[in-house]
Short mmCIF file of C-alpha atoms in Angstrom, two decimals:
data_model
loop_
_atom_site.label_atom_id
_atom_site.label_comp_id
_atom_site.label_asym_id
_atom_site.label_seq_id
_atom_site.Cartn_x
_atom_site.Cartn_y
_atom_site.Cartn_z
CA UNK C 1 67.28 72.07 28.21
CA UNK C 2 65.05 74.74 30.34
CA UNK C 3 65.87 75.46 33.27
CA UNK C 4 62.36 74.66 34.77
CA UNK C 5 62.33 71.30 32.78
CA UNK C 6 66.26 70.70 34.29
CA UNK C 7 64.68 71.42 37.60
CA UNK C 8 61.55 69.14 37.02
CA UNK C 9 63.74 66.34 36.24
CA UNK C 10 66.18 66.93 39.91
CA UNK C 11 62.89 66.82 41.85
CA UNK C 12 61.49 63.61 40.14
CA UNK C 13 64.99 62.42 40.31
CA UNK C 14 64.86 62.89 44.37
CA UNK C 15 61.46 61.76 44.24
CA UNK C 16 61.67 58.60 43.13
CA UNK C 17 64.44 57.71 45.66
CA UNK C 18 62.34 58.78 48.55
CA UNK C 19 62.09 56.09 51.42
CA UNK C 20 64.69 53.80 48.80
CA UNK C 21 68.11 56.41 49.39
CA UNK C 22 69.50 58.85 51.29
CA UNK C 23 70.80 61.40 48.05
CA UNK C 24 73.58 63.30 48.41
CA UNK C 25 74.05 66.19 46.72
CA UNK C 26 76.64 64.37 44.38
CA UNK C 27 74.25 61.19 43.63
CA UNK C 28 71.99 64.28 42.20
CA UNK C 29 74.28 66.07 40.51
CA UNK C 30 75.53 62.74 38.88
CA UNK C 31 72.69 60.85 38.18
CA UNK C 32 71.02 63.85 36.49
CA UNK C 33 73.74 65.19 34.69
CA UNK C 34 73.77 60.77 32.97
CA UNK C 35 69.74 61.17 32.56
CA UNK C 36 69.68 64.49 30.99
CA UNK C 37 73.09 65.15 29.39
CA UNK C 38 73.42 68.57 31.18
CA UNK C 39 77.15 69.42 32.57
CA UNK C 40 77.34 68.89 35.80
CA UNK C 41 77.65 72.35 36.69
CA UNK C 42 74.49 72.91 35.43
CA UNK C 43 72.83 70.45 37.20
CA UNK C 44 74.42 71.29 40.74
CA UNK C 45 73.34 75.24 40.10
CA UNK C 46 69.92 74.17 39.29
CA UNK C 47 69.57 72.18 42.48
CA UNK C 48 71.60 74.60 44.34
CA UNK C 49 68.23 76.94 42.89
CA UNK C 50 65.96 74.87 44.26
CA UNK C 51 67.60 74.00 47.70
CA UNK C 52 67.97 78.19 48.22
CA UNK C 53 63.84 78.29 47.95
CA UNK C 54 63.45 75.00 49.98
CA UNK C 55 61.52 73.36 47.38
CA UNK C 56 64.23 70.76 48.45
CA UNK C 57 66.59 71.08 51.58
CA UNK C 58 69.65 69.72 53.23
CA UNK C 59 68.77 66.51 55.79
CA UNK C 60 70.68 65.26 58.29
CA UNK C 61 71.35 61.76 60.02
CA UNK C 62 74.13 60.39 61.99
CA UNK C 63 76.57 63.05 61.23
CA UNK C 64 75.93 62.57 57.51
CA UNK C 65 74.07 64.65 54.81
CA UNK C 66 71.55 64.07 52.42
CA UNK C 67 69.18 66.00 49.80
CA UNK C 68 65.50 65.54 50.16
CA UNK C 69 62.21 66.80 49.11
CA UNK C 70 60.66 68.58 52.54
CA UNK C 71 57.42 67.84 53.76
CA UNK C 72 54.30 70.15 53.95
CA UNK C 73 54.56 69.96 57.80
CA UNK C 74 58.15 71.24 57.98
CA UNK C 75 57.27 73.75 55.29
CA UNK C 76 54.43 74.37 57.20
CA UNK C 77 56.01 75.05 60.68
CA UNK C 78 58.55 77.06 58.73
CA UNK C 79 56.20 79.37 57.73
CA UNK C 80 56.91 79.04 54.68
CA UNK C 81 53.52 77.70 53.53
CA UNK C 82 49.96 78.14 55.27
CA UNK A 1 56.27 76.78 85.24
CA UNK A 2 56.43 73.00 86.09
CA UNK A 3 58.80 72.10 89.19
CA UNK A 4 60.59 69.43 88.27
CA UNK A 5 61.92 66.97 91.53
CA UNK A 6 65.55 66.58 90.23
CA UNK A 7 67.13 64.23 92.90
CA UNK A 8 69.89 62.19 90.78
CA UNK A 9 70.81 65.63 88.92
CA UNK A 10 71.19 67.55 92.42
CA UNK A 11 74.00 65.00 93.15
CA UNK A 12 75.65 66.46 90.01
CA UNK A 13 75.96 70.04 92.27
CA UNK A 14 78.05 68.36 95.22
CA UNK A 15 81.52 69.15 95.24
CA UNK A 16 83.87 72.18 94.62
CA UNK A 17 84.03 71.71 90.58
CA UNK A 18 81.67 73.61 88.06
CA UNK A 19 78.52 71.97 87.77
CA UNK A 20 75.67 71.86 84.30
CA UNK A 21 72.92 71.28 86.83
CA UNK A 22 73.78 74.45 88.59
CA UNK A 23 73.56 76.33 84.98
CA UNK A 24 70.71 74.62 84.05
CA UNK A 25 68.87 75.52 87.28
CA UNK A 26 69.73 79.04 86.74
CA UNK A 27 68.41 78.97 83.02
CA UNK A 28 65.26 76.85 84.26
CA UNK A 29 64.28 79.69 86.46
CA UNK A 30 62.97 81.83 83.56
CA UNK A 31 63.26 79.68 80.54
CA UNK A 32 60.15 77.16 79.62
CA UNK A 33 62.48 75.19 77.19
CA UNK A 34 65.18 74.63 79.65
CA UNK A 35 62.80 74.41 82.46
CA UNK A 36 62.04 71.07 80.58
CA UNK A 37 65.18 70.15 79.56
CA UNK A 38 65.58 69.93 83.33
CA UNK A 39 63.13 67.34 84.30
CA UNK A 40 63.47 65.52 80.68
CA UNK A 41 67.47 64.95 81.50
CA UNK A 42 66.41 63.99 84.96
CA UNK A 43 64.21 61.39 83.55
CA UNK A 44 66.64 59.73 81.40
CA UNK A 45 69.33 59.49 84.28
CA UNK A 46 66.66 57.78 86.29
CA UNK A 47 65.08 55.10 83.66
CA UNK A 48 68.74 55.20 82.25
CA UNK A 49 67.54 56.30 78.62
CA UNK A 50 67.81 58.97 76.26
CA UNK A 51 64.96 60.34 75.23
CA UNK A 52 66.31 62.19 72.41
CA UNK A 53 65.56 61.90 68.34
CA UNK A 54 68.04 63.15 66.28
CA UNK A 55 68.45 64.98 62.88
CA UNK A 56 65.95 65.11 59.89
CA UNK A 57 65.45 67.99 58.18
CA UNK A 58 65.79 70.97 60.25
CA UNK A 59 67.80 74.08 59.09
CA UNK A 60 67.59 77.27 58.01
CA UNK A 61 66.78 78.18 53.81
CA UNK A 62 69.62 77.53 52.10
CA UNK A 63 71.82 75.94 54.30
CA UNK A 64 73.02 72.97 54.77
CA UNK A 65 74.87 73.09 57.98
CA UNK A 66 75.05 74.71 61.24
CA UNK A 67 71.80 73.54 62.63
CA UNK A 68 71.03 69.96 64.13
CA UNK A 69 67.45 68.57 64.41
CA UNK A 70 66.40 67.59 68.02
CA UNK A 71 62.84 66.22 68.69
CA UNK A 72 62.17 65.10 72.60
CA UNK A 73 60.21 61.54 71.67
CA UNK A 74 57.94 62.23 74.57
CA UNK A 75 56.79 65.99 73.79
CA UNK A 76 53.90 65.16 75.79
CA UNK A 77 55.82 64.70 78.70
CA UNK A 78 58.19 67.49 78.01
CA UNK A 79 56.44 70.27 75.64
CA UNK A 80 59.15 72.67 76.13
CA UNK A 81 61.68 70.20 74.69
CA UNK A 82 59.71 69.12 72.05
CA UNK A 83 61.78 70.85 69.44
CA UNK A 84 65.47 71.42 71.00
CA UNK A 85 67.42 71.74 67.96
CA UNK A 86 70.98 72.71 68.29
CA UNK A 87 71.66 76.10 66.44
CA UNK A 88 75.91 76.52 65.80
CA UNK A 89 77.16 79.42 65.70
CA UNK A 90 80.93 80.08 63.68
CA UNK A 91 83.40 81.41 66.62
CA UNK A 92 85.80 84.12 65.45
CA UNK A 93 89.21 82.34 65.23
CA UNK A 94 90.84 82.31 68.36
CA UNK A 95 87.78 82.57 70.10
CA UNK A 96 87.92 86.47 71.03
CA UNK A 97 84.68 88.22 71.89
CA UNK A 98 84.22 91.56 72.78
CA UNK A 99 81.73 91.33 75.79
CA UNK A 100 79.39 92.84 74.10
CA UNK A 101 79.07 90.94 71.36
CA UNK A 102 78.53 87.85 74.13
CA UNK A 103 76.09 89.45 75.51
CA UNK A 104 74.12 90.48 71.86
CA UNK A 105 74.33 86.63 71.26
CA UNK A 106 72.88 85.59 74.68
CA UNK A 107 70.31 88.16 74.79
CA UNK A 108 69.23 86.52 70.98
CA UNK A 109 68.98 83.03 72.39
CA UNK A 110 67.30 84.52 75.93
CA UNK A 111 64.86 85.64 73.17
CA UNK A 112 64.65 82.66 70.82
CA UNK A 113 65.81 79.85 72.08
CA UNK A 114 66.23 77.73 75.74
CA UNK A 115 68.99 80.00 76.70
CA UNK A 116 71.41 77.34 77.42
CA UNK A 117 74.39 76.83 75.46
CA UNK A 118 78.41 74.99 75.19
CA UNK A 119 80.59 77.15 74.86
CA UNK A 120 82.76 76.30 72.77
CA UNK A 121 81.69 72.76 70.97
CA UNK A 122 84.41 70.65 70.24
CA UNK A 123 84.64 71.23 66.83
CA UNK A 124 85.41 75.01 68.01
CA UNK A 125 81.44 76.73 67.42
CA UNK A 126 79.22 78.54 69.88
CA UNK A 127 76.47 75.93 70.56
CA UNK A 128 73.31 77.46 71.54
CA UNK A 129 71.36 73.98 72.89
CA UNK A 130 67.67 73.95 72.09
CA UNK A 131 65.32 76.20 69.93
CA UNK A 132 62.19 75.55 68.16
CA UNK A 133 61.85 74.93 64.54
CA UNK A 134 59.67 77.97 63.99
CA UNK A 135 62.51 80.49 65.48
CA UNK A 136 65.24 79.22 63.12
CA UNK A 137 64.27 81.11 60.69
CA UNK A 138 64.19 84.81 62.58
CA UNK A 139 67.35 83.48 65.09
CA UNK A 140 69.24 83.27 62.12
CA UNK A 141 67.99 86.59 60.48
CA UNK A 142 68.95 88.16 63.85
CA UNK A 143 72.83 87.01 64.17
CA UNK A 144 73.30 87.07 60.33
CA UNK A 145 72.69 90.74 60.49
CA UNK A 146 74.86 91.15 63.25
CA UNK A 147 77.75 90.02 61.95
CA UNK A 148 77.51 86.55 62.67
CA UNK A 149 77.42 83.36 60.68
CA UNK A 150 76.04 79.59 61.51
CA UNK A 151 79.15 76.96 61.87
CA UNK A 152 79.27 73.73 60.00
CA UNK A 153 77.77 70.57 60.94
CA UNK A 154 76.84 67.41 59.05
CA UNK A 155 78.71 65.85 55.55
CA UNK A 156 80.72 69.31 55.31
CA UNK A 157 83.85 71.42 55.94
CA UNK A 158 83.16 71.89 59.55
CA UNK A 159 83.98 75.34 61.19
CA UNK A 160 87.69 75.66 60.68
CA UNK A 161 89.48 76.30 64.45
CA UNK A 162 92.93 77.58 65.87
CA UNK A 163 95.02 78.26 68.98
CA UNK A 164 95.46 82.15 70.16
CA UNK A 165 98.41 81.93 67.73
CA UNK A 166 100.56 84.95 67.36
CA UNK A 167 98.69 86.90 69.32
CA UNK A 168 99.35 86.07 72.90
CA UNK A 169 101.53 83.50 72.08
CA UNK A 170 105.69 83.57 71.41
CA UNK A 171 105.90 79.72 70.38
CA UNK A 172 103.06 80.55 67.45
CA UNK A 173 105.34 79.78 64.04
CA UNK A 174 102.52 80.69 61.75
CA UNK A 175 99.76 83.05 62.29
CA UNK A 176 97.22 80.76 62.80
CA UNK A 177 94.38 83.22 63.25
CA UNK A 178 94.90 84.23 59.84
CA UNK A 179 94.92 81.44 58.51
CA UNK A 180 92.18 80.28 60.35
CA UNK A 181 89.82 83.03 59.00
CA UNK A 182 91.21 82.64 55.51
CA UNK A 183 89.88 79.27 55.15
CA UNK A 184 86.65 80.08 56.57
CA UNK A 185 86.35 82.74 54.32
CA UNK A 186 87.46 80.51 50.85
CA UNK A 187 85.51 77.63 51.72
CA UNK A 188 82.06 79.03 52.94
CA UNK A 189 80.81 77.10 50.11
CA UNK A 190 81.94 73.54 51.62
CA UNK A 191 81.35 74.49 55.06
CA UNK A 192 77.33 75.84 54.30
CA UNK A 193 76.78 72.92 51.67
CA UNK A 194 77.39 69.87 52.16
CA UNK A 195 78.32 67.58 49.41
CA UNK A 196 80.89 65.04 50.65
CA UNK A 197 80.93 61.74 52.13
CA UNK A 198 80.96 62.65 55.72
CA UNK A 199 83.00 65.47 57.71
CA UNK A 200 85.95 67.34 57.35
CA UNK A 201 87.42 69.33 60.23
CA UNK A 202 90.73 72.03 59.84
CA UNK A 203 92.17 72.64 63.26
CA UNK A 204 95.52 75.00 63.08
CA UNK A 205 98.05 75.38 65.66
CA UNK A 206 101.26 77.51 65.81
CA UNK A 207 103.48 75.00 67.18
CA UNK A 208 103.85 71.35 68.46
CA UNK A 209 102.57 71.76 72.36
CA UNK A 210 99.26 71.74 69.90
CA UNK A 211 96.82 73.75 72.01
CA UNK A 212 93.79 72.63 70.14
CA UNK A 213 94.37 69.36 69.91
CA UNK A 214 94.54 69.09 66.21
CA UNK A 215 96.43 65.77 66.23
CA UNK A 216 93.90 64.18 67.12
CA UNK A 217 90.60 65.97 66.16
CA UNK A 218 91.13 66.99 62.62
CA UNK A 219 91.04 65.22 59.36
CA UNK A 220 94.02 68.01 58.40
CA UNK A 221 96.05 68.79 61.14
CA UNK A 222 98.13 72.65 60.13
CA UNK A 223 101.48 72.06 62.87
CA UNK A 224 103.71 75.32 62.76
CA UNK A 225 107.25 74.48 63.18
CA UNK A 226 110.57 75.47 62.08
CA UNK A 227 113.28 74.67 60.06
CA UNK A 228 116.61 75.94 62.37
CA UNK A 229 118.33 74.85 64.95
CA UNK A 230 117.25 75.43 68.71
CA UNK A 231 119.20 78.19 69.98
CA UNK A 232 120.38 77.05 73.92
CA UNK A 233 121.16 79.54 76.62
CA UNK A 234 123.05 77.65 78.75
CA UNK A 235 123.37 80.03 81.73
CA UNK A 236 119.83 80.19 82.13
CA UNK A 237 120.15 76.29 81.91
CA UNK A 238 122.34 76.82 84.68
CA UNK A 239 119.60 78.66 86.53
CA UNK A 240 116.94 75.73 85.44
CA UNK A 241 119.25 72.95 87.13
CA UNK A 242 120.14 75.53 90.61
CA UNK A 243 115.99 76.16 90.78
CA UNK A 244 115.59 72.40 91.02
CA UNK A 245 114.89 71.38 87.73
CA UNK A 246 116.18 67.51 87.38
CA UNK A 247 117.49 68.30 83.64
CA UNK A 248 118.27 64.20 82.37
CA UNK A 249 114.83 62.97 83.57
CA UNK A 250 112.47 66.03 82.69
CA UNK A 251 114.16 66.98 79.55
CA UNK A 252 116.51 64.66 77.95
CA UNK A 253 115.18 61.32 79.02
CA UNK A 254 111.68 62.97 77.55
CA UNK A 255 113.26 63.43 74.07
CA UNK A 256 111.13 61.14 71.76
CA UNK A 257 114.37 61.28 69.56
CA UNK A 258 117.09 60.85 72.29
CA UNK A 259 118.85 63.94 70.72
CA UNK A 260 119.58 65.73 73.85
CA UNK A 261 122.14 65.13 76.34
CA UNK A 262 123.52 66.85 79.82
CA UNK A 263 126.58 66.43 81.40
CA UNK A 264 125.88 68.39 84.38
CA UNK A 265 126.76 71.58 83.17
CA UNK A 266 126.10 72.29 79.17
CA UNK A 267 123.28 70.89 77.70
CA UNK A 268 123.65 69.90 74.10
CA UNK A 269 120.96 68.93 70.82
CA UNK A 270 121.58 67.05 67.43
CA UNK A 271 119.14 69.14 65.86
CA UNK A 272 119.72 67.12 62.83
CA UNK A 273 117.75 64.59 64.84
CA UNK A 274 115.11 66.78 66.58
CA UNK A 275 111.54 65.55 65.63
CA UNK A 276 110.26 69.73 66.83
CA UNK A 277 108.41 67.97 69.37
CA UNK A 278 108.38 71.35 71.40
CA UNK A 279 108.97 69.07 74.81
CA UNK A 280 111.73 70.85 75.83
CA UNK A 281 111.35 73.68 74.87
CA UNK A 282 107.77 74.43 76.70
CA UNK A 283 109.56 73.36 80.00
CA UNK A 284 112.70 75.42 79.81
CA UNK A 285 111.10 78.60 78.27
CA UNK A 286 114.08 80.55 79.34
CA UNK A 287 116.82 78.73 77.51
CA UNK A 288 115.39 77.07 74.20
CA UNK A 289 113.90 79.00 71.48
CA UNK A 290 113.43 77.57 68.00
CA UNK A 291 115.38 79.53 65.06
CA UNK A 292 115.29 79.75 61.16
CA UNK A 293 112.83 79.69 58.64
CA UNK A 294 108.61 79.07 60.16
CA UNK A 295 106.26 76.99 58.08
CA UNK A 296 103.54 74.25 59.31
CA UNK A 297 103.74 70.61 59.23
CA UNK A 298 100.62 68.78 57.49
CA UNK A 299 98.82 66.24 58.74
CA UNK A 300 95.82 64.25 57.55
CA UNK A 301 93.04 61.34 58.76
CA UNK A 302 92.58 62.20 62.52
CA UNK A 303 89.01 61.33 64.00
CA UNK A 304 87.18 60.29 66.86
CA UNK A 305 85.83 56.33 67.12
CA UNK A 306 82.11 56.33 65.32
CA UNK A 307 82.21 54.21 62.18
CA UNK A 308 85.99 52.81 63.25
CA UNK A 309 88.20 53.08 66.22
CA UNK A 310 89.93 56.76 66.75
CA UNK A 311 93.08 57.89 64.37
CA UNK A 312 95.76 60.18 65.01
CA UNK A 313 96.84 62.42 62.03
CA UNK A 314 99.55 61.20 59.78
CA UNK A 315 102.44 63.37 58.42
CA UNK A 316 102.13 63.97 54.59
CA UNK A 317 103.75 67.00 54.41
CA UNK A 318 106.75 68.13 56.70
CA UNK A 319 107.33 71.04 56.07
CA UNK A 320 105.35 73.96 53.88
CA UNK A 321 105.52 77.99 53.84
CA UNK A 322 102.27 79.43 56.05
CA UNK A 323 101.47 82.78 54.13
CA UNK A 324 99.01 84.48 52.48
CA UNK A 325 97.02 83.55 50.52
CA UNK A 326 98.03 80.17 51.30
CA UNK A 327 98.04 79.24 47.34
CA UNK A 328 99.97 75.84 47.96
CA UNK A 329 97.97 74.74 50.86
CA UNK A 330 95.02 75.39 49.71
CA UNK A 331 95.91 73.53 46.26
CA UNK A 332 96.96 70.63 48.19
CA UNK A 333 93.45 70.71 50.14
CA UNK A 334 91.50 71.11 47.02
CA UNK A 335 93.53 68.02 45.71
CA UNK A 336 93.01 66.05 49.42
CA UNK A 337 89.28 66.65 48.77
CA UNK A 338 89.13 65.90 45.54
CA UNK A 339 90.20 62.38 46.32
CA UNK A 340 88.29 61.40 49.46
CA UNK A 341 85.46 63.33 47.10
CA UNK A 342 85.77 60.57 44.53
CA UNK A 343 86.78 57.52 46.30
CA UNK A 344 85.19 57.30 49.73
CA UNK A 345 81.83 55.17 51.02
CA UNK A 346 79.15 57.42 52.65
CA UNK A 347 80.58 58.36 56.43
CA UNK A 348 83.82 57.51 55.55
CA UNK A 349 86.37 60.19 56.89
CA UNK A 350 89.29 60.60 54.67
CA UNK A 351 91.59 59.09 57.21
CA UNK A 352 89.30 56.12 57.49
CA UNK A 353 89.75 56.05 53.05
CA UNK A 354 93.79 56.15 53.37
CA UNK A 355 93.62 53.79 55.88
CA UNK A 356 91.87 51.26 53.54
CA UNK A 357 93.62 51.97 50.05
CA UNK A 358 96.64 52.65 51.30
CA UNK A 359 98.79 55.72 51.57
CA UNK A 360 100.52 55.61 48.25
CA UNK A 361 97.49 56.25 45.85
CA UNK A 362 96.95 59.11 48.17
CA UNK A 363 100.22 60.14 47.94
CA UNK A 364 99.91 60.13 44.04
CA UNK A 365 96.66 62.05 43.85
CA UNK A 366 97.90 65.00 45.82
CA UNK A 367 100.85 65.24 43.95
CA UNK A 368 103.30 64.64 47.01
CA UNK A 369 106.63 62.68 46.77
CA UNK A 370 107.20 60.03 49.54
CA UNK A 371 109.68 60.88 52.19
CA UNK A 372 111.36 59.77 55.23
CA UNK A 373 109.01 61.91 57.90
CA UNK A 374 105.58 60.15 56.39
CA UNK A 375 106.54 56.88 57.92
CA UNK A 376 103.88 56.79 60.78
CA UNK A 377 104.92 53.67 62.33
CA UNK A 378 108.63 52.16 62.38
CA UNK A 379 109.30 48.47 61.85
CA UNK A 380 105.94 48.18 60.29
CA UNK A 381 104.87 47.27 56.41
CA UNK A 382 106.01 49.62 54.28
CA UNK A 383 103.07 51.56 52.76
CA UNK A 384 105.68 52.18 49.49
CA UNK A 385 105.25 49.45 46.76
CA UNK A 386 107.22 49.15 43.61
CA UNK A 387 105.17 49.52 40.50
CA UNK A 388 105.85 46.83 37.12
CA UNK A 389 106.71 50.17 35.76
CA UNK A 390 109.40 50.46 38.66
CA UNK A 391 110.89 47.31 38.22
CA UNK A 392 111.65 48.01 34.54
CA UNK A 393 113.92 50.64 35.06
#
């Protein structure tokens, strides 16, 4: 598989659990790697990929960690989009 | 700037201890953000509420740790609060600055942030309380390029942190500094991204007295000890008992182990029987002094009370060689995680896991063979069961 299609698939994977999950990186790497075949290595330097250019980020909660899509505001007061 | 009334706080001042209000007074003076913070905390003590919202996603690109969302939940009240993240900032092991380099860091958070900070955190950071969202980014540009690197927070390896060690110390068996900066250096992977179920905290010490705690505040505990006897100099014993030292009550009715006795004169130790507690040795400096081969007991499953009540650390390993590169620790950590990794709920701290399944499977993942100095409670339930594969032999 692509890279950009492997990709694709990790953000409608996190997608679809939005508001339903708190992901953590290993749910990702996990569920993906069953949906799509792909090693998990693969998988976790994809998303690694994606989390380094915040098209998804590290959240946090309660001590604990999860993977999520950000929003446009956060992006936003990032500066990271206008 | 705002002049807040803080009445309840100004009690805080009163007294001859160090007082927060007094810092925060100081840093209100010139600071918007802690200016706010000011009449925000003063608020809360008087409605007896926190008016604090914690986490989401706040961070800087590519991290995972080392920053903590803060939002005030009445900005309008407070605008200078209204972001207050905490920004955490990796001490150098043994927590040696230069005062330069303190100053460099405080004139960045004068600059970006509400200038008010813990130093250190428990978990061993710099914590630099309360910056805006928008300055992460740039902050972290700033100290990254200086040399410096966030600290860990969240579902990760959290900074790794050690006593002064060899280097002002003459009890330190193992060079905990070195250690210390080794495993921050491995496992900047775990401690910047975190992937696990919840925490996981390193704290080393060189000996027993346990200067930072690690007993009870890390998930693996790194205890330097020894292997030899204790070597006993018993004129300066002598000198202990004539300067007014009461030798049977302060030192060997002490003795967790009862291995030490005093007949007035000589003082004598089964160290066959000596758990290395370090008691009596830390109160008769002069005349003890631990001999033989160094190494570092391991310990694992310490925490605080948050999802259940508080742990101390457990002995798995008694005794294991401290030096670099620390192949055979590390291999046993990589196992450790590997474990908890696979088997534990979300916010469940490995101790918490071993706890709940038991310390044999643990035992058997890690590749360590059961002995007599992993029993953590005597008179209790063994945690040792026979296998059908046992019973057939």
């Amino acid at each position: 598989m692509e890279k950009e299609e492997l990709k694709d698939k990790i953000f409608a994977f996190v997608q679809a659990a939005k508001g339903k999950k708190k992901l953590k990186e290993k749910d990702i790497i996990k569920g993906v790697s069953t949906e799509t075949g792909e090693a998990a290595d693969v998988v976790k330097k994809a998303m690694r990929e994606m989390i380094d250019v915040g098209k998804l980020m590290y959240s946090y909660g309660g001590g604990s960690s999860s993977v999520e899509i950000p929003s446009e505001e956060y992006l936003r007061e990032k500066g990271m989009i206008k | 700037m705002k002049k807040y009334e803080t009445p309840l706080l100004d009690e805080l001042e009163k007294g001859p201890w160090p007082s927060f209000v007094k810092e925060m007074k100081r840093a209100a003076a010139k600071n918007e953000m802690a200016n706010d913070e000011l009449g925000q905390v003063e608020k809360s003590y008087k409605d007896k509420r926190g008016y604090w919202k914690h986490g989401g996603i706040v961070g800087v690109l590519g991290y995972g740790g080392g920053v903590i969302g803060r939002y005030s939940s009445i900005p309008e009240e407070f605008p200078g609060v209204a972001h207050f993240h905490t920004f955490r900032i990796n001490q150098p092991s043994g927590m040696y600055y230069k005062t330069e380099r303190l100053r460099e860091i405080m004139d960045l958070w004068d600059k970006y942030g509400s200038g008010l900070t813990n130093m250190h955190g428990s978990t061993g950071d710099m914590i630099m309380l309360g910056c805006r969202t928008e300055a992460l980014e740039p902050l972290f540009a700033e100290t990254s390029s200086r040399g410096w690197d966030l600290g860990g927070s969240g579902s990760a390896l959290r900074t790794p942190a050690c006593c002064l060690g060899k280097s002002r110390c003459e009890w330190a068996n193992i060079d905990t500094m070195d250690l210390c900066n080794e495993l921050t250096q491995a496992y900047q992977d775990y401690l910047h991204r975190p992937a696990w179920p919840y925490k996981f905290k390193f704290k080393i010490a060189g000996c027993a007295v346990d200067c930072v705690a690690s007993i009870a505040r890390a998930d693996c505990s790194v205890i330097g000890t020894w292997k030899g006897k204790i070597a006993v100099d018993q004129s300066a014993v002598a000198n202990y008992a004539k300067g007014g030292m009461n030798i049977q009550a302060e030192i060997v009715d002490m003795c967790p182990t009862g291995c030490m006795s005093y007949n007035g004169s000589e003082l004598t130790i089964d160290d066959e029987n000596c758990s290395r507690c370090m008691h009596c040795i830390s109160k008769m400096t002069k005349a003890l002094r631990p001999t033989g081969e160094r190494g570092a007991t391991i310990l694992i499953g310490a925490k605080a009370p948050i999802v259940v009540g508080s742990l101390l650390s457990w002995v798995v390993v008694p005794f294991i060689k401290m030096e670099p590169p620390y192949t055979e620790f590390k291999e046993l950590v990589e196992k450790m995680w590997e474990w908890w990794d696979d088997n534990a709920k979300p916010r469940e701290r490995i101790g918490e896991l071993i706890e709940m399944k038991g310390m044999r499977p643990f035992l058997e993942a890690i590749g360590v063979e059961p002995q007599a100095q992993q029993v953590y409670e005597p008179r209790k339930d063994p945690f040792f069961f026979w296998k059908e594969e046992d019973l057939n032999k």
